Short mmCIF file of C-alpha atoms and ligand atoms in Angstrom, two decimals:
data_model
loop_
_atom_site.label_atom_id
_atom_site.label_comp_id
_atom_site.label_asym_id
_atom_site.label_seq_id
_atom_site.Cartn_x
_atom_site.Cartn_y
_atom_site.Cartn_z
CA UNK Y 1 -39.29 167.77 245.98
CA UNK Y 2 -38.31 169.21 242.29
CA UNK Y 3 -35.16 168.78 240.34
CA UNK Y 4 -32.46 171.08 241.53
CA UNK Y 5 -32.15 174.61 240.00
CA UNK Y 6 -28.53 175.67 239.24
CA UNK Y 7 -28.04 179.48 240.58
CA UNK Y 8 -25.19 181.21 239.03
CA UNK Y 9 -23.89 184.14 241.31
CA UNK Y 10 -20.81 186.30 240.18
CA UNK Y 11 -18.53 188.04 242.39
CA UNK Y 12 -19.09 185.06 244.59
CA UNK Y 13 -16.72 186.14 247.29
CA UNK Y 14 -17.53 189.73 247.54
CA UNK Y 15 -19.49 191.71 250.18
CA UNK Y 16 -23.02 191.20 248.46
CA UNK Y 17 -22.48 187.49 247.86
CA UNK Y 18 -21.88 186.91 251.55
CA UNK Y 19 -25.21 188.12 252.49
CA UNK Y 20 -26.85 186.45 249.60
CA UNK Y 21 -25.37 182.83 249.24
CA UNK Y 22 -26.42 181.69 252.50
CA UNK Y 23 -29.84 182.41 252.11
CA UNK Y 24 -30.07 180.82 248.40
CA UNK Y 25 -28.96 177.98 249.84
CA UNK Y 26 -31.04 177.98 252.67
CA UNK Y 27 -34.22 178.05 250.24
CA UNK Y 28 -35.13 181.69 251.03
CA UNK Y 29 -35.22 182.60 247.60
CA UNK Y 30 -36.85 179.35 245.72
CA UNK Y 31 -38.82 178.14 248.41
CA UNK Y 32 -38.43 175.13 250.82
CA UNK Y 33 -39.20 172.42 248.08
CA UNK Y 34 -36.54 173.57 245.66
CA UNK Y 35 -33.02 171.85 245.86
CA UNK Y 36 -30.19 174.19 244.58
CA UNK Y 37 -26.85 173.70 242.98
CA UNK Y 38 -24.87 177.01 243.50
CA UNK Y 39 -22.45 178.11 240.59
CA UNK Y 40 -19.98 180.51 242.22
CA UNK Y 41 -17.83 182.57 239.89
CA UNK Y 42 -15.12 184.92 240.81
CA UNK Y 43 -11.71 186.11 239.47
CA UNK Y 44 -8.22 184.26 240.06
CA UNK Y 45 -7.30 186.44 242.78
CA UNK Y 46 -10.28 185.92 244.60
CA UNK Y 47 -10.70 182.23 244.45
CA UNK Y 48 -8.80 181.48 247.72
CA UNK Y 49 -11.62 184.11 249.56
CA UNK Y 50 -14.35 182.06 247.55
CA UNK Y 51 -13.01 178.56 248.64
CA UNK Y 52 -13.51 180.17 252.40
CA UNK Y 53 -16.91 181.01 251.66
CA UNK Y 54 -17.72 178.14 250.12
CA UNK Y 55 -16.51 175.99 253.30
CA UNK Y 56 -18.44 178.53 255.48
CA UNK Y 57 -21.58 177.57 253.07
CA UNK Y 58 -20.88 173.72 253.60
CA UNK Y 59 -20.44 174.11 257.68
CA UNK Y 60 -24.11 175.30 257.61
CA UNK Y 61 -25.53 171.65 256.11
CA UNK Y 62 -28.08 173.31 254.38
CA UNK Y 63 -30.48 170.27 253.33
CA UNK Y 64 -31.30 171.80 250.08
CA UNK Y 65 -28.10 172.49 248.79
CA UNK Y 66 -27.05 169.82 246.63
CA UNK Y 67 -23.48 170.86 245.46
CA UNK Y 68 -21.25 173.99 244.62
CA UNK Y 69 -19.50 174.59 241.47
CA UNK Y 70 -16.42 177.38 242.12
CA UNK Y 71 -14.77 178.46 239.23
CA UNK Y 72 -13.13 181.36 237.50
CA UNK Y 73 -14.09 180.21 234.14
CA UNK Y 74 -17.36 181.73 232.79
CA UNK Y 75 -18.16 178.67 230.88
CA UNK Y 76 -17.93 176.34 233.97
CA UNK Y 77 -20.02 179.35 235.97
CA UNK Y 78 -23.06 179.43 233.80
CA UNK Y 79 -22.86 175.91 232.57
CA UNK Y 80 -26.72 174.53 232.62
CA UNK Y 81 -27.46 177.55 234.90
CA UNK Y 82 -31.48 178.40 235.14
CA UNK Y 83 -30.68 181.73 237.44
CA UNK Y 84 -27.72 183.94 236.79
CA UNK Y 85 -27.23 186.99 239.67
CA UNK Y 86 -24.49 189.11 238.00
CA UNK Y 87 -23.10 190.88 241.24
CA UNK Y 88 -19.34 190.82 240.20
CA UNK Y 89 -17.96 194.12 239.72
CA UNK Y 90 -16.54 197.10 241.15
CA UNK Y 91 -18.50 199.21 243.65
CA UNK Y 92 -18.31 202.95 243.74
CA UNK Y 93 -16.61 204.95 246.67
CA UNK Y 94 -17.70 208.30 247.95
CA UNK Y 95 -17.96 210.87 245.53
CA UNK Y 96 -18.65 208.61 242.70
CA UNK Y 97 -21.73 208.34 240.40
CA UNK Y 98 -22.51 204.58 239.46
CA UNK Y 99 -22.10 205.87 235.87
CA UNK Y 100 -18.47 206.30 236.59
CA UNK Y 101 -18.16 202.22 236.83
CA UNK Y 102 -19.38 201.72 233.25
CA UNK Y 103 -15.82 201.50 231.87
CA UNK Y 104 -14.36 199.18 234.65
CA UNK Y 105 -17.48 196.97 234.73
CA UNK Y 106 -19.31 197.24 231.28
CA UNK Y 107 -16.51 194.89 229.99
CA UNK Y 108 -17.20 192.06 232.14
CA UNK Y 109 -20.85 191.66 230.78
CA UNK Y 110 -19.70 191.37 227.09
CA UNK Y 111 -18.40 187.94 228.11
CA UNK Y 112 -20.60 186.88 230.73
CA UNK Y 113 -23.50 187.87 228.20
CA UNK Y 114 -21.79 185.30 225.76
CA UNK Y 115 -21.04 182.89 228.38
CA UNK Y 116 -25.08 182.88 229.26
CA UNK Y 117 -25.80 182.71 225.65
CA UNK Y 118 -23.55 179.78 224.65
CA UNK Y 119 -23.85 177.58 227.98
CA UNK Y 120 -26.83 178.54 230.21
CA UNK Y 121 -30.08 176.51 230.20
CA UNK Y 122 -32.54 177.56 227.75
CA UNK Y 123 -34.57 178.68 230.60
CA UNK Y 124 -32.25 181.09 232.02
CA UNK Y 125 -33.24 184.33 233.88
CA UNK Y 126 -30.57 186.96 234.52
CA UNK Y 127 -30.82 189.58 237.29
CA UNK Y 128 -28.39 191.98 236.99
CA UNK Y 129 -26.91 193.92 240.45
CA UNK Y 130 -23.53 195.06 239.28
CA UNK Y 131 -23.68 198.90 238.53
CA UNK Y 132 -24.40 200.83 236.54
CA UNK Y 133 -27.03 197.59 236.71
CA UNK Y 134 -29.10 198.71 233.84
CA UNK Y 135 -26.47 199.44 231.37
CA UNK Y 136 -24.85 196.26 232.35
CA UNK Y 137 -27.74 194.32 231.74
CA UNK Y 138 -28.27 196.04 228.36
CA UNK Y 139 -24.42 194.77 227.73
CA UNK Y 140 -25.15 191.29 228.67
CA UNK Y 141 -28.29 191.10 226.97
CA UNK Y 142 -27.00 192.46 223.24
CA UNK Y 143 -24.25 189.94 223.62
CA UNK Y 144 -26.51 186.97 224.45
CA UNK Y 145 -28.68 187.01 220.88
CA UNK Y 146 -29.91 183.57 221.33
CA UNK Y 147 -31.63 184.31 224.71
CA UNK Y 148 -35.13 186.07 224.67
CA UNK Y 149 -34.41 189.55 225.50
CA UNK Y 150 -37.08 189.69 228.37
CA UNK Y 151 -34.84 187.14 230.64
CA UNK Y 152 -32.34 190.03 231.04
CA UNK Y 153 -33.49 192.46 234.37
CA UNK Y 154 -31.61 194.49 236.65
CA UNK Y 155 -32.15 195.30 240.22
CA UNK Y 156 -34.01 198.36 241.35
CA UNK Y 157 -35.88 196.28 244.02
CA UNK Y 158 -33.71 197.62 246.73
CA UNK Y 159 -34.99 201.18 245.83
CA UNK Y 160 -38.47 199.97 245.86
CA UNK Y 161 -37.71 198.85 249.34
CA UNK Y 162 -36.18 201.75 250.43
CA UNK Y 163 -38.98 204.04 249.27
CA UNK Y 164 -41.35 201.80 251.03
CA UNK Y 165 -39.73 202.25 254.31
CA UNK Y 166 -39.67 206.05 253.96
CA UNK Y 167 -43.34 205.76 253.48
CA UNK Y 168 -44.09 203.75 255.98
CA UNK Y 169 -42.15 205.55 258.49
CA UNK Y 170 -43.57 208.86 257.59
CA UNK Y 171 -46.81 207.58 257.75
CA UNK Y 172 -46.83 205.54 260.73
CA UNK Y 173 -48.14 202.53 258.79
CA UNK Y 174 -46.74 198.97 258.44
CA UNK Y 175 -44.38 198.39 255.34
CA UNK Y 176 -47.19 195.73 254.37
CA UNK Y 177 -49.71 198.48 254.29
CA UNK Y 178 -47.66 199.79 251.22
CA UNK Y 179 -48.36 198.78 247.80
CA UNK Y 180 -48.05 199.57 244.13
CA UNK Y 181 -44.72 201.43 244.62
CA UNK Y 182 -43.01 201.63 241.15
CA UNK Y 183 -39.55 202.79 240.56
CA UNK Y 184 -39.46 204.35 237.14
CA UNK Y 185 -35.89 204.44 234.97
CA UNK Y 186 -32.46 203.95 235.97
CA UNK Y 187 -30.84 202.90 239.42
CA UNK Y 188 -29.12 205.94 239.65
CA UNK Y 189 -29.78 209.70 241.20
CA UNK Y 190 -32.29 210.35 238.36
CA UNK Y 191 -34.77 207.13 239.18
CA UNK Y 192 -38.21 208.30 239.88
CA UNK Y 193 -40.13 206.55 242.80
CA UNK Y 194 -43.72 207.28 241.82
CA UNK Y 195 -45.70 207.94 245.11
CA UNK Y 196 -48.45 209.38 243.26
CA UNK Y 197 -49.75 205.73 242.06
CA UNK Y 198 -48.34 204.36 245.38
CA UNK Y 199 -51.30 203.51 247.94
CA UNK Y 200 -51.22 203.25 251.68
CA UNK Y 201 -53.98 200.77 253.05
CA UNK Y 202 -55.56 201.00 249.78
CA UNK Y 203 -55.65 204.39 249.42
CA UNK Y 204 -53.40 207.21 247.35
CA UNK Y 205 -50.54 208.17 249.43
CA UNK Y 206 -51.11 211.90 248.97
CA UNK Y 207 -54.47 211.27 250.80
CA UNK Y 208 -52.58 209.65 253.73
CA UNK Y 209 -49.59 211.91 253.87
CA UNK Y 210 -50.64 215.49 253.70
CA UNK Y 211 -47.12 217.03 252.81
CA UNK Y 212 -46.72 217.07 248.93
CA UNK Y 213 -43.38 219.28 249.25
CA UNK Y 214 -42.01 216.54 251.44
CA UNK Y 215 -43.08 213.95 248.77
CA UNK Y 216 -41.96 215.66 245.68
CA UNK Y 217 -38.25 216.64 247.25
CA UNK Y 218 -37.38 214.92 250.17
CA UNK Y 219 -38.89 211.66 249.84
CA UNK Y 220 -37.45 211.47 246.18
CA UNK Y 221 -34.25 212.63 246.86
CA UNK Y 222 -33.81 210.36 250.00
CA UNK Y 223 -34.60 207.23 247.67
CA UNK Y 224 -32.21 208.70 244.81
CA UNK Y 225 -29.41 209.38 246.98
CA UNK Y 226 -29.43 206.36 249.81
CA UNK Y 227 -26.91 204.13 248.06
CA UNK Y 228 -24.44 207.42 248.28
CA UNK Y 229 -25.75 208.34 252.08
CA UNK Y 230 -24.72 204.83 252.95
CA UNK Y 231 -21.48 204.97 251.39
CA UNK Y 232 -20.67 208.16 252.96
CA UNK Y 233 -21.88 206.44 256.52
CA UNK Y 234 -20.34 202.97 256.44
CA UNK Y 235 -17.32 203.74 253.80
CA UNK Y 236 -18.41 200.86 251.44
CA UNK Y 237 -21.54 200.45 249.86
CA UNK Y 238 -25.03 198.61 250.79
CA UNK Y 239 -24.21 195.09 250.98
CA UNK Y 240 -26.87 193.10 252.96
CA UNK Y 241 -29.75 194.87 251.60
CA UNK Y 242 -28.59 194.46 248.20
CA UNK Y 243 -28.49 190.68 248.74
CA UNK Y 244 -31.86 190.90 250.35
CA UNK Y 245 -33.45 192.92 247.53
CA UNK Y 246 -31.78 190.46 244.84
CA UNK Y 247 -33.53 187.48 246.75
CA UNK Y 248 -37.02 189.35 246.67
CA UNK Y 249 -36.15 190.44 243.27
CA UNK Y 250 -35.73 186.51 241.96
CA UNK Y 251 -38.48 185.22 244.49
CA UNK Y 252 -41.13 187.60 243.23
CA UNK Y 253 -40.17 186.90 239.60
CA UNK Y 254 -41.35 183.11 240.13
CA UNK Y 255 -44.36 184.31 242.63
CA UNK Y 256 -47.66 185.46 241.46
CA UNK Y 257 -48.07 189.09 242.34
CA UNK Y 258 -50.76 189.96 244.41
CA UNK Y 259 -53.84 190.91 242.42
CA UNK Y 260 -53.69 194.74 241.71
CA UNK Y 261 -50.09 194.98 243.22
CA UNK Y 262 -46.76 195.33 241.20
CA UNK Y 263 -43.15 195.63 241.99
CA UNK Y 264 -40.16 197.53 240.69
CA UNK Y 265 -37.77 195.64 238.15
CA UNK Y 266 -35.61 197.01 235.40
CA UNK Y 267 -36.63 195.20 232.01
CA UNK Y 268 -35.96 195.28 228.53
CA UNK Y 269 -38.63 198.64 227.30
CA UNK Y 270 -41.43 197.12 225.09
CA UNK Y 271 -41.83 200.75 223.94
CA UNK Y 272 -44.02 201.11 226.96
CA UNK Y 273 -44.78 204.72 227.97
CA UNK Y 274 -42.45 205.98 225.17
CA UNK Y 275 -39.13 204.54 226.29
CA UNK Y 276 -37.11 203.48 223.37
CA UNK Y 277 -37.70 199.66 222.64
CA UNK Y 278 -34.58 197.58 224.30
CA UNK Y 279 -33.49 199.79 226.75
CA UNK Y 280 -33.37 198.49 230.32
CA UNK Y 281 -35.91 200.50 231.98
CA UNK Y 282 -37.31 200.07 235.51
CA UNK Y 283 -41.16 199.79 235.54
CA UNK Y 284 -43.86 198.51 237.62
CA UNK Y 285 -44.06 194.97 236.51
CA UNK Y 286 -46.55 192.04 237.59
CA UNK Y 287 -45.13 188.33 237.47
CA UNK Y 288 -47.32 185.33 236.83
CA UNK Y 289 -45.39 182.74 238.87
CA UNK Y 290 -43.94 181.16 236.12
CA UNK Y 291 -40.79 183.15 235.52
CA UNK Y 292 -42.61 185.35 233.23
CA UNK Y 293 -43.46 189.35 234.06
CA UNK Y 294 -45.39 192.09 232.28
CA UNK Y 295 -45.00 195.76 232.25
CA UNK Y 296 -48.25 197.31 234.03
CA UNK Y 297 -49.93 199.13 231.38
CA UNK Y 298 -52.25 202.27 231.84
CA UNK Y 299 -50.81 204.01 234.82
CA UNK Y 300 -51.64 207.47 235.16
CA UNK Y 301 -48.68 209.82 234.99
CA UNK Y 302 -49.13 213.43 235.53
CA UNK Y 303 -46.62 216.31 234.14
CA UNK Y 304 -44.55 216.19 237.22
CA UNK Y 305 -44.12 212.16 236.78
CA UNK Y 306 -43.46 212.57 232.95
CA UNK Y 307 -40.74 215.14 233.48
CA UNK Y 308 -39.08 212.70 235.98
CA UNK Y 309 -38.96 209.61 233.60
CA UNK Y 310 -37.71 212.04 230.65
CA UNK Y 311 -34.82 212.86 232.58
CA UNK Y 312 -33.81 209.25 233.71
CA UNK Y 313 -34.93 208.09 230.37
CA UNK Y 314 -32.11 210.71 228.81
CA UNK Y 315 -29.64 209.60 231.28
CA UNK Y 316 -29.81 205.79 230.08
CA UNK Y 317 -29.72 206.86 226.44
CA UNK Y 318 -26.39 208.88 227.67
CA UNK Y 319 -25.16 205.71 229.05
CA UNK Y 320 -26.10 203.45 226.18
CA UNK Y 321 -23.95 205.90 223.51
CA UNK Y 322 -21.17 205.10 226.07
CA UNK Y 323 -20.90 201.79 225.72
CA UNK Y 324 -22.36 201.64 222.40
CA UNK Y 325 -18.73 199.49 221.27
CA UNK Y 326 -19.73 196.82 223.63
CA UNK Y 327 -23.29 196.06 222.09
CA UNK Y 328 -22.13 193.50 220.07
P1 NAD G 401 -17.60 193.68 246.26
O1 NAD G 401 -16.04 194.58 246.04
O2 NAD G 401 -17.43 193.19 247.87
O3 NAD G 401 -17.23 192.50 245.63
C1 NAD G 401 -17.30 192.24 244.07
C2 NAD G 401 -16.87 191.05 243.73
O4 NAD G 401 -16.63 190.92 242.44
C3 NAD G 401 -15.24 191.00 244.20
O5 NAD G 401 -15.06 189.74 244.97
C4 NAD G 401 -14.52 190.60 242.61
O6 NAD G 401 -13.38 190.00 242.66
C5 NAD G 401 -15.52 190.09 241.99
N1 NAD G 401 -15.44 190.20 240.37
C6 NAD G 401 -15.03 191.30 239.84
N2 NAD G 401 -14.80 191.07 238.51
C7 NAD G 401 -15.78 189.93 238.30
C8 NAD G 401 -15.88 188.83 237.08
N3 NAD G 401 -15.23 189.48 235.81
N4 NAD G 401 -16.24 187.79 237.42
C9 NAD G 401 -16.74 187.34 238.50
N5 NAD G 401 -16.49 188.21 239.58
C10 NAD G 401 -15.86 189.36 239.49
O7 NAD G 401 -18.62 194.34 245.58
P2 NAD G 401 -20.11 194.23 246.57
O8 NAD G 401 -20.20 195.37 247.04
O9 NAD G 401 -20.14 192.57 246.36
O10 NAD G 401 -20.59 194.96 244.84
C11 NAD G 401 -20.57 194.40 243.89
C12 NAD G 401 -21.90 195.33 242.81
O11 NAD G 401 -23.09 195.57 243.06
C13 NAD G 401 -20.84 196.89 242.65
O12 NAD G 401 -20.98 197.07 241.34
C14 NAD G 401 -21.91 197.56 243.51
O13 NAD G 401 -21.98 198.95 243.05
C15 NAD G 401 -23.25 196.84 242.99
N6 NAD G 401 -24.39 196.92 243.67
C16 NAD G 401 -25.74 197.16 243.06
C17 NAD G 401 -26.69 197.36 243.80
C18 NAD G 401 -28.18 197.57 242.89
O14 NAD G 401 -29.20 198.06 243.75
N7 NAD G 401 -28.34 197.49 241.93
C19 NAD G 401 -26.51 197.37 245.28
C20 NAD G 401 -25.27 197.47 245.85
C21 NAD G 401 -24.10 197.12 245.11
C1 LMR G 402 -27.20 201.19 246.23
O1 LMR G 402 -27.79 201.44 245.45
O2 LMR G 402 -26.94 201.04 247.25
C2 LMR G 402 -26.07 200.52 245.36
O3 LMR G 402 -26.27 200.50 243.99
C3 LMR G 402 -24.30 200.95 245.54
C4 LMR G 402 -24.31 202.26 245.28
O4 LMR G 402 -23.11 202.51 244.19
O5 LMR G 402 -24.79 203.08 245.62
#
């Protein structure tokens, strides 16, 4: 047994957290040998609901769960946290874009960024889920000047998982056969799921799926529009699949990426592939198992891919302009 890891989760009484917290406490995220202490942050009106969630977590008698801290204060929420999963914020409803949430949700990430800066453990790693997640991560990062920028990430793993499922379905191959699925750019309708570099059983997707028109059109638009399709069908936004992706994101940040493969994470750009440094941009990344990742360099991008990446970059620059007053 190692010493406990403090995991802060915001929006802890919300829908995503209801699928997330139990899996963190059971060890699915950090493994069967890592005890956890959950820091559950909510707003005052949701504290009663949070008490109820905590009672249920307690009733699971998870052997790895050492303690729970329930709070509506950011200082206590992030105090000593090693991992912060920032879920709290409004979800969009039918007909809305994720970017429409920026005015409601953006300001949340100034205060939480500052609290992470001042109270979290020096080793903190942050995964932003609340939408628009790339730009919210940008806001948090700018408000935490003492925390290395690369510790701030946003979640595009749900998009990777969605894209893999679509390709598995179309090709009739199992999910495990699909590798090297990169999501580029914004978690939004402009994201680019790069099928050209994805492999099925080690072969280029285009060798296995002999339908380039489907790949260029239906596949991409299905992945880009999946969040909206779920809202349309379910009446509320994805929750269990989002929680699952958050588990995947954090677990794989601390797991060596299998040789030759990569995952999608939105991370501060280093300037790679011509993206403005510091923009929170989803890239293919590889992780070393110690909580470090690097953007995969040298991926070949054809003109189709370059045009898609330029479009999603422009959208992110536009979002950054809208929130410039929140960037500290
Ligand atoms: P929800 O409304 O069920 O829960 C959100 C919770 O956040 C609520 O309990 C609310 O009280 C809490 N909250 C609001 N402001 C807060 C603050 N300042 N501090 C702490 N908690 C706060 O929503 P949900 O379905 O859980 O979704 C949460 C967010 O995740 C939304 O913005 C949604 O769009 C986003 N999301 C992102 C992805 C992704 O792939 N990145 C996927 C699904 C949902
Ligand atoms: C998703 O992709 O399901 C989430 O970002 C929720 C949404 O608003 O689409």
